[in-house]
Amino acid sequence: MEWEFKPAALLRGEAIYGLAEFRRDLAEEIRNNVPGLDEPELERLFRMLYDLHYWLATGNDYPTFEAQYADQSRVVQMLRAVHAQSAGNVEMLGAILQRLIMDGVAAGVPLEHAVEQAAQLHAQAVAISPLDREFAQ
């Protein structure tokens, strides 16, 4: 995905872009790059690729993520291809998550609680599929 701003601008508060927007844009990118999938297939693919981005954005290593699909060679091939192109998306998602924490701290919430709040906000965001036509509009 491409943005008119850098993750650093998001961290400085110079740009506004949140989880819902990121997830919507990622879903649209997947829809455009993998045509011909029915909605359930698209949903499964989106969730797996979002999970990959989140996994990497939260400091986890790629080989551990890939290992859970070791018995699915086509999935591993696809994950490797996406991983090779995902640095910008991962950096942006990381900035979004950091911004959530920073906003909590700026509001006077202790860091530990700000991290918990960010996790709760993330859980709320992932509970809504950006592939839902009503949500996407």
XYZ file of C-alpha atoms in Angstrom:
137
model
C 0.000 0.000 0.000
C 1.086 3.582 -0.453
C 0.296 6.648 1.591
C 0.805 10.367 1.171
C 2.612 10.406 4.526
C 5.286 8.386 6.274
C 4.831 6.365 9.481
C 6.964 8.967 11.275
C 4.356 11.628 10.450
C 1.724 9.430 12.053
C 3.866 9.064 15.165
C 4.372 12.830 15.346
C 0.619 13.359 15.074
C 0.950 15.084 11.703
C -1.227 12.484 9.980
C -4.350 10.667 11.065
C -4.702 7.049 9.975
C -6.031 4.291 12.169
C -6.540 0.569 12.364
C -9.876 0.631 10.570
C -8.391 2.532 7.639
C -5.336 0.290 7.487
C -7.474 -2.841 7.540
C -9.815 -1.411 4.882
C -6.894 -0.523 2.628
C -5.234 -3.918 3.116
C -8.497 -5.685 2.293
C -8.860 -3.610 -0.863
C -5.283 -4.353 -1.869
C -5.859 -8.080 -1.431
C -9.154 -7.931 -3.324
C -7.422 -6.151 -6.220
C -4.360 -8.418 -6.288
C -6.101 -11.775 -5.882
C -9.156 -11.663 -8.132
C -11.637 -14.492 -8.404
C -11.929 -15.396 -4.728
C -15.365 -15.789 -3.239
C -16.116 -13.844 -0.056
C -15.257 -16.641 2.415
C -11.924 -17.281 0.657
C -11.180 -13.579 0.575
C -12.019 -13.273 4.270
C -9.700 -16.170 5.190
C -6.879 -14.745 3.080
C -7.352 -11.263 4.517
C -7.301 -12.543 8.096
C -4.147 -14.577 7.498
C -2.326 -11.692 5.809
C -3.471 -9.179 8.406
C -2.268 -11.569 11.110
C 1.102 -11.740 9.339
C 1.382 -7.948 9.274
C 0.325 -7.662 12.920
C 2.722 -10.440 13.934
C 5.631 -8.647 12.307
C 4.550 -5.162 13.450
C 4.573 -6.339 17.059
C 8.173 -7.516 16.858
C 7.753 -11.198 16.131
C 9.869 -13.054 13.588
C 8.671 -14.269 10.224
C 9.941 -17.883 10.408
C 7.809 -18.560 13.477
C 4.705 -17.287 11.671
C 5.444 -19.330 8.572
C 6.062 -22.496 10.631
C 2.378 -22.789 11.486
C 1.679 -23.340 7.761
C 4.632 -25.658 7.083
C 2.349 -28.442 5.842
C 0.688 -26.134 3.264
C 3.280 -25.449 0.565
C 1.056 -23.127 -1.511
C 0.278 -21.025 1.552
C 3.970 -20.857 2.464
C 4.822 -19.704 -1.074
C 2.199 -16.995 -0.889
C 3.301 -15.910 2.594
C 6.898 -15.628 1.420
C 5.848 -13.485 -1.524
C 3.752 -11.205 0.692
C 6.473 -11.038 3.347
C 9.016 -9.948 0.742
C 6.781 -6.972 -0.109
C 5.382 -6.172 3.340
C 7.985 -3.928 4.977
C 6.082 -0.690 4.337
C 2.781 -2.110 5.519
C 4.385 -3.571 8.631
C 6.079 -0.273 9.421
C 2.779 1.615 9.015
C 0.837 -0.840 11.170
C 3.555 -0.617 13.812
C 3.251 3.168 13.781
C -0.533 2.928 14.143
C -0.172 0.649 17.155
C 2.501 2.884 18.691
C 0.281 5.922 18.136
C -2.530 4.224 20.052
C -0.192 3.715 22.992
C 1.204 7.238 22.738
C -2.308 8.700 22.731
C -3.076 6.847 25.950
C 0.100 8.056 27.615
C -0.562 11.623 26.436
C -4.003 11.385 28.063
C -2.320 10.589 31.375
C -2.740 6.828 31.344
C 0.240 4.896 32.764
C 2.202 3.108 30.043
C 1.133 -0.385 31.119
C -2.527 0.628 30.956
C -2.023 2.465 27.665
C -0.661 -0.765 26.192
C -3.708 -2.634 27.507
C -6.036 0.004 26.045
C -4.298 -0.261 22.675
C -4.745 -4.044 22.793
C -8.452 -3.593 23.530
C -8.840 -1.109 20.679
C -7.065 -3.555 18.399
C -9.387 -6.376 19.466
C -12.391 -4.179 18.685
C -10.979 -3.292 15.271
C -10.297 -6.884 14.259
C -13.783 -7.935 15.330
C -15.129 -6.006 12.336
C -14.321 -7.328 8.897
C -13.307 -4.646 6.410
C -14.711 -6.951 3.730
C -18.230 -6.389 5.040
C -19.825 -4.174 2.394
C -21.569 -2.019 5.004
C -18.305 -1.438 6.869
C -16.314 -0.700 3.738
C -18.583 2.154 2.706
